[in-house]
Coordinates of C-alpha atoms in Angstrom, one line a residue:
M393 CA 0.0 0.0 0.0
N394 CA 1.5 3.4 -1.1
K395 CA 1.3 6.5 1.0
L396 CA -1.6 8.0 -1.0
T397 CA -3.7 4.9 -0.7
Y398 CA -3.0 4.7 3.1
I399 CA -4.1 8.3 3.6
R400 CA -7.3 7.8 1.6
S401 CA -8.1 4.7 3.7
K402 CA -7.3 6.6 6.9
T403 CA -9.5 9.5 5.9
S404 CA -12.5 7.3 5.0
T405 CA -12.2 5.4 8.3
L406 CA -12.1 8.6 10.3
L407 CA -15.1 10.0 8.5
A408 CA -17.0 6.8 9.1
I409 CA -16.2 6.8 12.8
F410 CA -17.0 10.5 13.1
S411 CA -20.4 10.0 11.5
M412 CA -21.3 6.9 13.6
I413 CA -20.2 8.5 16.9
F414 CA -22.0 11.8 16.5
I415 CA -25.1 10.2 15.1
A416 CA -25.1 7.9 18.2
T417 CA -24.4 10.9 20.5
S418 CA -27.3 12.9 19.2
L419 CA -29.7 9.9 19.5
Y420 CA -28.3 8.7 22.8
A421 CA -27.9 11.7 25.1
E422 CA -27.9 9.8 28.4
K423 CA -25.2 11.0 30.8
L424 CA -25.2 7.7 32.6
T425 CA -26.2 4.0 32.4
A426 CA -26.7 1.4 35.1
S427 CA -25.6 -2.2 35.1
Y428 CA -26.7 -5.0 37.5
L429 CA -23.9 -6.3 39.8
Y430 CA -25.3 -8.6 42.4
N431 CA -27.7 -9.0 45.4
L432 CA -26.6 -8.6 49.0
S433 CA -25.7 -12.0 50.3
D434 CA -24.2 -14.1 53.0
F435 CA -22.1 -17.3 52.7
K436 CA -25.3 -19.2 51.9
G437 CA -26.3 -17.0 48.9
T438 CA -28.7 -14.1 48.3
I439 CA -30.7 -12.9 51.3
N440 CA -34.3 -12.9 50.5
Y441 CA -35.6 -9.7 52.0
S442 CA -38.9 -8.0 51.2
W443 CA -38.7 -4.1 51.6
P444 CA -36.1 -3.9 54.3
R445 CA -34.7 -0.6 55.5
L446 CA -31.1 0.3 54.5
S447 CA -28.5 3.0 55.0
A448 CA -25.1 3.5 53.2
D449 CA -21.9 4.5 55.0
S450 CA -20.2 6.3 52.1
G451 CA -16.9 6.6 53.9
K452 CA -16.4 2.9 54.4
N453 CA -18.8 1.8 51.6
E454 CA -20.6 -0.4 54.0
I455 CA -24.3 -1.1 53.8
Y456 CA -26.5 -1.4 57.0
V457 CA -29.8 -3.2 56.6
A458 CA -32.6 -3.5 59.2
Y459 CA -35.1 -6.3 58.7
Q460 CA -37.5 -7.8 61.3
S461 CA -35.4 -8.0 64.4
Y462 CA -31.9 -8.1 62.8
V463 CA -29.4 -5.5 61.7
R464 CA -26.9 -6.8 59.1
I465 CA -23.8 -5.1 57.9
F466 CA -22.4 -5.7 54.4
N467 CA -18.9 -4.9 52.9
D468 CA -18.2 -3.2 49.6
N469 CA -18.5 -6.5 47.8
G470 CA -22.0 -7.1 49.0
M471 CA -21.2 -9.8 51.5
E472 CA -22.5 -9.9 55.1
I473 CA -19.7 -9.3 57.6
Y474 CA -21.6 -8.8 60.8
R475 CA -25.1 -9.0 62.3
F476 CA -26.8 -8.4 65.6
E477 CA -30.3 -8.9 66.9
G478 CA -32.1 -5.8 68.0
T479 CA -34.9 -7.2 70.2
D480 CA -34.0 -4.9 73.0
F481 CA -34.8 -1.9 70.8
G482 CA -38.4 -3.1 70.1
S483 CA -39.5 -2.9 66.5
I484 CA -36.7 -1.3 64.4
Y485 CA -38.1 1.1 61.8
D486 CA -35.0 2.7 60.5
L487 CA -31.3 3.2 61.0
T488 CA -28.5 5.5 59.9
V489 CA -24.7 5.8 60.5
D490 CA -22.8 8.9 61.7
N491 CA -19.3 10.0 60.7
D492 CA -17.7 8.1 63.5
G493 CA -19.3 4.8 62.5
N494 CA -21.9 4.8 65.2
I495 CA -25.2 3.2 64.4
I496 CA -28.3 5.3 65.2
I497 CA -31.5 3.3 65.4
L498 CA -35.1 4.5 65.3
S499 CA -37.4 2.0 66.9
Y500 CA -40.8 1.7 68.6
K501 CA -42.0 0.1 71.8
G502 CA -45.7 0.2 71.7
E503 CA -46.7 3.7 70.5
N504 CA -43.5 5.3 71.8
Y505 CA -40.5 5.8 69.6
L506 CA -36.9 5.6 70.7
I507 CA -33.7 6.9 69.1
T508 CA -30.7 4.9 70.3
L509 CA -27.0 5.6 69.6
C510 CA -25.0 2.4 69.3
N511 CA -21.4 1.5 68.6
F512 CA -20.4 -0.3 65.5
R513 CA -21.3 -3.7 67.1
G514 CA -24.8 -2.6 67.9
D515 CA -24.2 -2.2 71.6
P516 CA -26.3 0.7 73.0
K517 CA -24.3 3.7 74.1
S518 CA -27.0 6.3 74.9
K519 CA -30.6 7.3 74.3
I520 CA -31.2 10.4 72.2
E521 CA -34.0 12.4 73.8
L522 CA -35.7 15.0 71.6
K523 CA -35.7 18.5 73.2
D524 CA -37.5 21.8 72.6
I525 CA -39.8 20.3 70.0
P526 CA -42.5 22.8 69.0
T527 CA -46.1 21.9 69.7
E528 CA -46.9 21.5 65.9
Y529 CA -44.4 18.7 65.7
A530 CA -44.9 17.1 69.1
D531 CA -47.5 14.6 67.8
M532 CA -45.1 13.2 65.1
H533 CA -44.6 9.5 64.7
P534 CA -41.4 9.4 62.7
N535 CA -40.7 6.3 60.6
R536 CA -37.6 7.5 58.8
L537 CA -34.2 8.7 60.1
I538 CA -31.2 10.2 58.3
Y539 CA -27.9 11.5 59.7
R540 CA -26.2 14.2 57.6
D541 CA -23.3 16.5 58.6
G542 CA -24.0 16.6 62.3
F543 CA -27.8 16.7 62.1
L544 CA -30.6 14.1 62.4
Y545 CA -33.6 14.3 60.1
L546 CA -36.7 12.5 61.3
A547 CA -39.7 12.2 58.9
D548 CA -43.2 11.1 59.6
F549 CA -44.5 9.9 56.2
A550 CA -48.2 10.0 57.2
S551 CA -48.3 13.5 58.5
M552 CA -45.7 14.7 56.0
K553 CA -43.7 16.4 58.7
I554 CA -39.9 16.5 59.0
I555 CA -37.8 17.8 62.0
V556 CA -34.1 18.4 62.2
T557 CA -32.1 18.1 65.5
D558 CA -28.5 18.0 66.4
T559 CA -27.0 14.7 67.5
N560 CA -28.1 15.4 71.1
G561 CA -31.7 15.7 70.0
L562 CA -32.0 19.5 70.3
F563 CA -34.6 20.8 67.8
K564 CA -33.1 23.0 65.0
N565 CA -35.8 23.2 62.3
G566 CA -39.0 21.7 61.2
Y567 CA -40.9 21.4 57.9
D568 CA -44.6 20.8 57.4
I569 CA -44.6 19.5 53.8
S570 CA -48.4 19.4 53.6
A571 CA -48.6 23.1 54.6
L572 CA -45.8 24.2 52.3
L573 CA -47.6 22.6 49.4
G574 CA -50.9 24.0 50.4
F575 CA -52.5 20.6 51.1
D576 CA -53.6 21.8 54.5
K577 CA -56.3 23.9 52.7
D578 CA -57.9 20.8 51.3
K579 CA -58.7 18.3 54.1
E580 CA -59.5 15.4 51.7
E581 CA -56.3 16.0 49.7
A582 CA -54.2 16.2 52.9
E583 CA -55.7 12.9 54.2
D584 CA -54.9 11.1 50.9
A585 CA -51.4 12.4 50.6
G586 CA -48.3 11.1 52.3
L587 CA -44.6 10.8 51.6
G588 CA -43.3 7.9 49.6
G589 CA -39.6 8.6 49.8
F590 CA -37.2 11.0 51.6
S591 CA -33.5 11.8 51.5
I592 CA -31.0 14.5 51.9
D593 CA -28.8 15.5 48.9
S594 CA -25.1 16.5 49.1
K595 CA -26.1 20.2 49.4
G596 CA -28.4 19.7 52.3
N597 CA -31.7 19.9 50.3
I598 CA -34.5 17.6 51.2
A599 CA -35.7 15.3 48.4
F600 CA -39.1 13.6 48.8
T601 CA -41.9 12.0 46.8
I602 CA -45.7 11.9 47.0
P603 CA -47.1 8.7 45.5
V604 CA -50.7 9.7 45.1
I605 CA -49.9 12.6 42.8
A606 CA -46.8 10.8 41.2
R607 CA -44.4 13.6 41.8
A608 CA -40.8 14.2 43.2
Y609 CA -39.8 17.3 45.0
L610 CA -36.7 19.1 46.2
L611 CA -37.1 21.4 49.2
F612 CA -34.4 24.0 49.7
P613 CA -33.4 25.6 53.1
D614 CA -35.1 28.9 52.0
L615 CA -38.4 26.8 51.7
K616 CA -38.4 27.0 47.9
I617 CA -39.8 23.8 46.5
I618 CA -39.3 22.4 43.0
S619 CA -41.3 19.5 41.6
F620 CA -40.2 17.3 38.8
G621 CA -41.5 14.3 36.9
K622 CA -44.9 13.6 35.4
R623 CA -47.5 10.9 35.8
G624 CA -47.6 8.3 32.9
S625 CA -46.8 4.8 31.8
T626 CA -44.1 5.6 29.3
Q627 CA -40.4 5.9 29.7
G628 CA -39.4 8.7 32.2
K629 CA -42.9 9.0 33.6
F630 CA -44.1 8.1 37.1
G631 CA -46.6 5.5 38.0
V632 CA -46.3 5.3 41.8
T633 CA -43.3 7.1 43.3
G634 CA -41.4 5.5 46.1
G635 CA -37.8 6.1 47.4
I636 CA -35.6 8.9 46.2
T637 CA -31.9 9.6 46.6
A638 CA -29.1 11.7 44.9
D639 CA -25.5 11.1 44.2
D640 CA -22.6 13.5 44.6
K641 CA -22.7 14.4 40.9
G642 CA -26.2 15.9 41.1
F643 CA -28.2 13.0 39.6
Y644 CA -31.5 12.2 41.3
Y645 CA -32.9 8.6 41.4
V646 CA -36.6 7.8 42.0
A647 CA -38.0 4.4 42.5
D648 CA -41.3 3.7 40.7
I649 CA -43.1 1.0 42.6
L650 CA -45.8 0.4 39.9
R651 CA -43.6 0.5 36.8
C652 CA -40.8 -1.4 38.6
V653 CA -38.0 0.9 37.4
I654 CA -35.5 3.4 38.8
I655 CA -35.8 6.7 37.0
V656 CA -32.8 9.0 36.8
F657 CA -32.8 12.8 36.4
D658 CA -29.9 15.2 36.0
K659 CA -29.2 18.2 38.2
D660 CA -31.6 20.3 36.1
F661 CA -34.3 17.6 36.5
N662 CA -34.2 16.4 33.0
F663 CA -34.9 12.7 32.5
Q664 CA -31.8 10.7 31.7
T665 CA -32.5 7.0 31.8
E666 CA -34.4 4.3 33.7
F667 CA -33.4 0.7 34.5
G668 CA -34.8 -2.4 36.2
Y669 CA -38.2 -3.2 34.8
R670 CA -40.7 -5.8 36.1
G671 CA -39.4 -9.4 35.8
F672 CA -37.5 -12.1 37.6
K673 CA -34.1 -11.9 35.9
D674 CA -31.2 -10.7 38.0
K675 CA -31.4 -7.2 36.4
N676 CA -35.1 -6.8 36.9
L677 CA -37.0 -5.4 39.9
I678 CA -40.3 -6.1 41.7
A679 CA -41.9 -3.1 43.4
P680 CA -38.7 -1.2 44.2
T681 CA -39.1 1.0 47.2
D682 CA -36.0 2.4 49.0
L683 CA -32.7 3.5 47.6
A684 CA -29.2 4.2 48.9
I685 CA -26.0 5.2 47.1
D686 CA -22.4 4.5 48.4
G687 CA -19.2 6.3 47.7
R688 CA -18.3 4.2 44.7
G689 CA -21.2 5.0 42.5
R690 CA -23.3 1.9 43.3
I691 CA -27.0 2.1 44.0
Y692 CA -28.8 -0.3 46.4
V693 CA -32.5 -1.0 45.7
T694 CA -34.9 -2.7 48.1
Q695 CA -37.9 -4.6 46.5
G696 CA -40.7 -7.0 47.2
R697 CA -41.5 -10.7 46.6
N698 CA -38.4 -11.7 48.6
R699 CA -36.2 -10.4 45.9
G700 CA -33.7 -8.9 48.4
I701 CA -31.5 -5.9 47.7
S702 CA -30.2 -5.5 44.2
V703 CA -27.0 -3.6 43.6
F704 CA -26.3 -1.7 40.3
N705 CA -23.2 0.1 39.2
I706 CA -23.7 3.6 37.8
N707 CA -21.6 4.2 34.7
Y708 CA -21.1 8.0 34.3
R709 CA -20.5 9.7 31.0
I710 CA -19.2 12.8 32.8
D711 CA -15.6 13.7 33.8
Q712 CA -14.2 14.7 37.2
N713 CA -15.4 18.3 36.6
N714 CA -19.0 17.0 36.1
E715 CA -18.8 17.8 32.4
E716 CA -20.4 15.4 29.9
V717 CA -17.9 13.2 28.2
I718 CA -18.6 13.2 24.4
P719 CA -16.2 12.8 21.5
N720 CA -14.3 16.0 20.7
K721 CA -15.8 17.2 17.4
D722 CA -13.1 19.8 16.7
N723 CA -10.3 17.2 17.1
F724 CA -12.0 14.9 14.7
I725 CA -12.5 17.6 12.1
S726 CA -8.9 18.9 12.5
T727 CA -7.4 15.4 12.1
T728 CA -9.6 14.6 9.1
R729 CA -8.7 17.9 7.4
N730 CA -5.0 17.3 7.9
L731 CA -5.3 13.9 6.2
Q732 CA -7.3 15.4 3.4
N733 CA -4.6 18.1 2.9
Q734 CA -1.9 15.5 2.8
E735 CA -3.8 13.6 0.2
I736 CA -4.2 16.8 -2.0
N737 CA -0.5 17.5 -1.6
L738 CA 0.5 14.0 -2.6
K739 CA -1.7 14.3 -5.7
R740 CA 0.0 17.6 -6.7
N741 CA 3.4 16.1 -6.3

């Protein structure tokens, strides 16, 4: 092959690659994809949970799961490394992990709820008593608990109220979601509503969902609220919203219990992709409910029908500066033009 033939071949190949990539890029604008990895397991195999509660320790990339009377801890390979029975706590409703690796457990004994600080082995260290709670929040029955940056967030899904305390239980702030959305003006609407999911993003904003109206929301510290997502049965639409979480790159993940998918939105709340779908293959989901994300870009999904907790790897198409990674058009054009010029010069000579 002489030099002219080689350059012609190289130019044609580059043009073909250029066309294929940029046609694909225009048609496939997703900034991430998700791939199934495994289910949380012990040495016997997959653990068959139905809708357990879970919390991710992003520092250690460990997952804490509460189900029935047990709390189990899993390593970053999805294998159980420790468990303890929590019968002394009563009925465990939720748990979270602080920056020191302490486990904080929300439980009920009868109609009374308890918040207990435990060490990493589950041994109780102290009770956290709530203090200076305003009257409008005194009747809360929280069923969700999150630790974030030195604060505890407790949510009562039925009353749609959230309170924030320090780690000693001293009241710092409170949010009546129903009132903020104007539901308190419509008694029937208020009774039908309720939270379906609740989390805190990396900026301290409160993300939540309301299943009956198939919406996801973001509540900012200044009380501004943004809603996103629409009801529907097609891709990117909500059937019945469940859990919600966010990663450190600004993507929001919403579990759709009815459609059996996890729907992903970018930081501007534009639909990106969805994954899971109803079925009994490993990659499928059945009534996904709660979500958690660790520090390695893996999302943990609880589901029904004894399907346990599925783990998916998030494959980002963005770089370390949160910019979308796409082929560099200018470089392609420049390289192709250089080859074309070399071809012209060879013809002239």
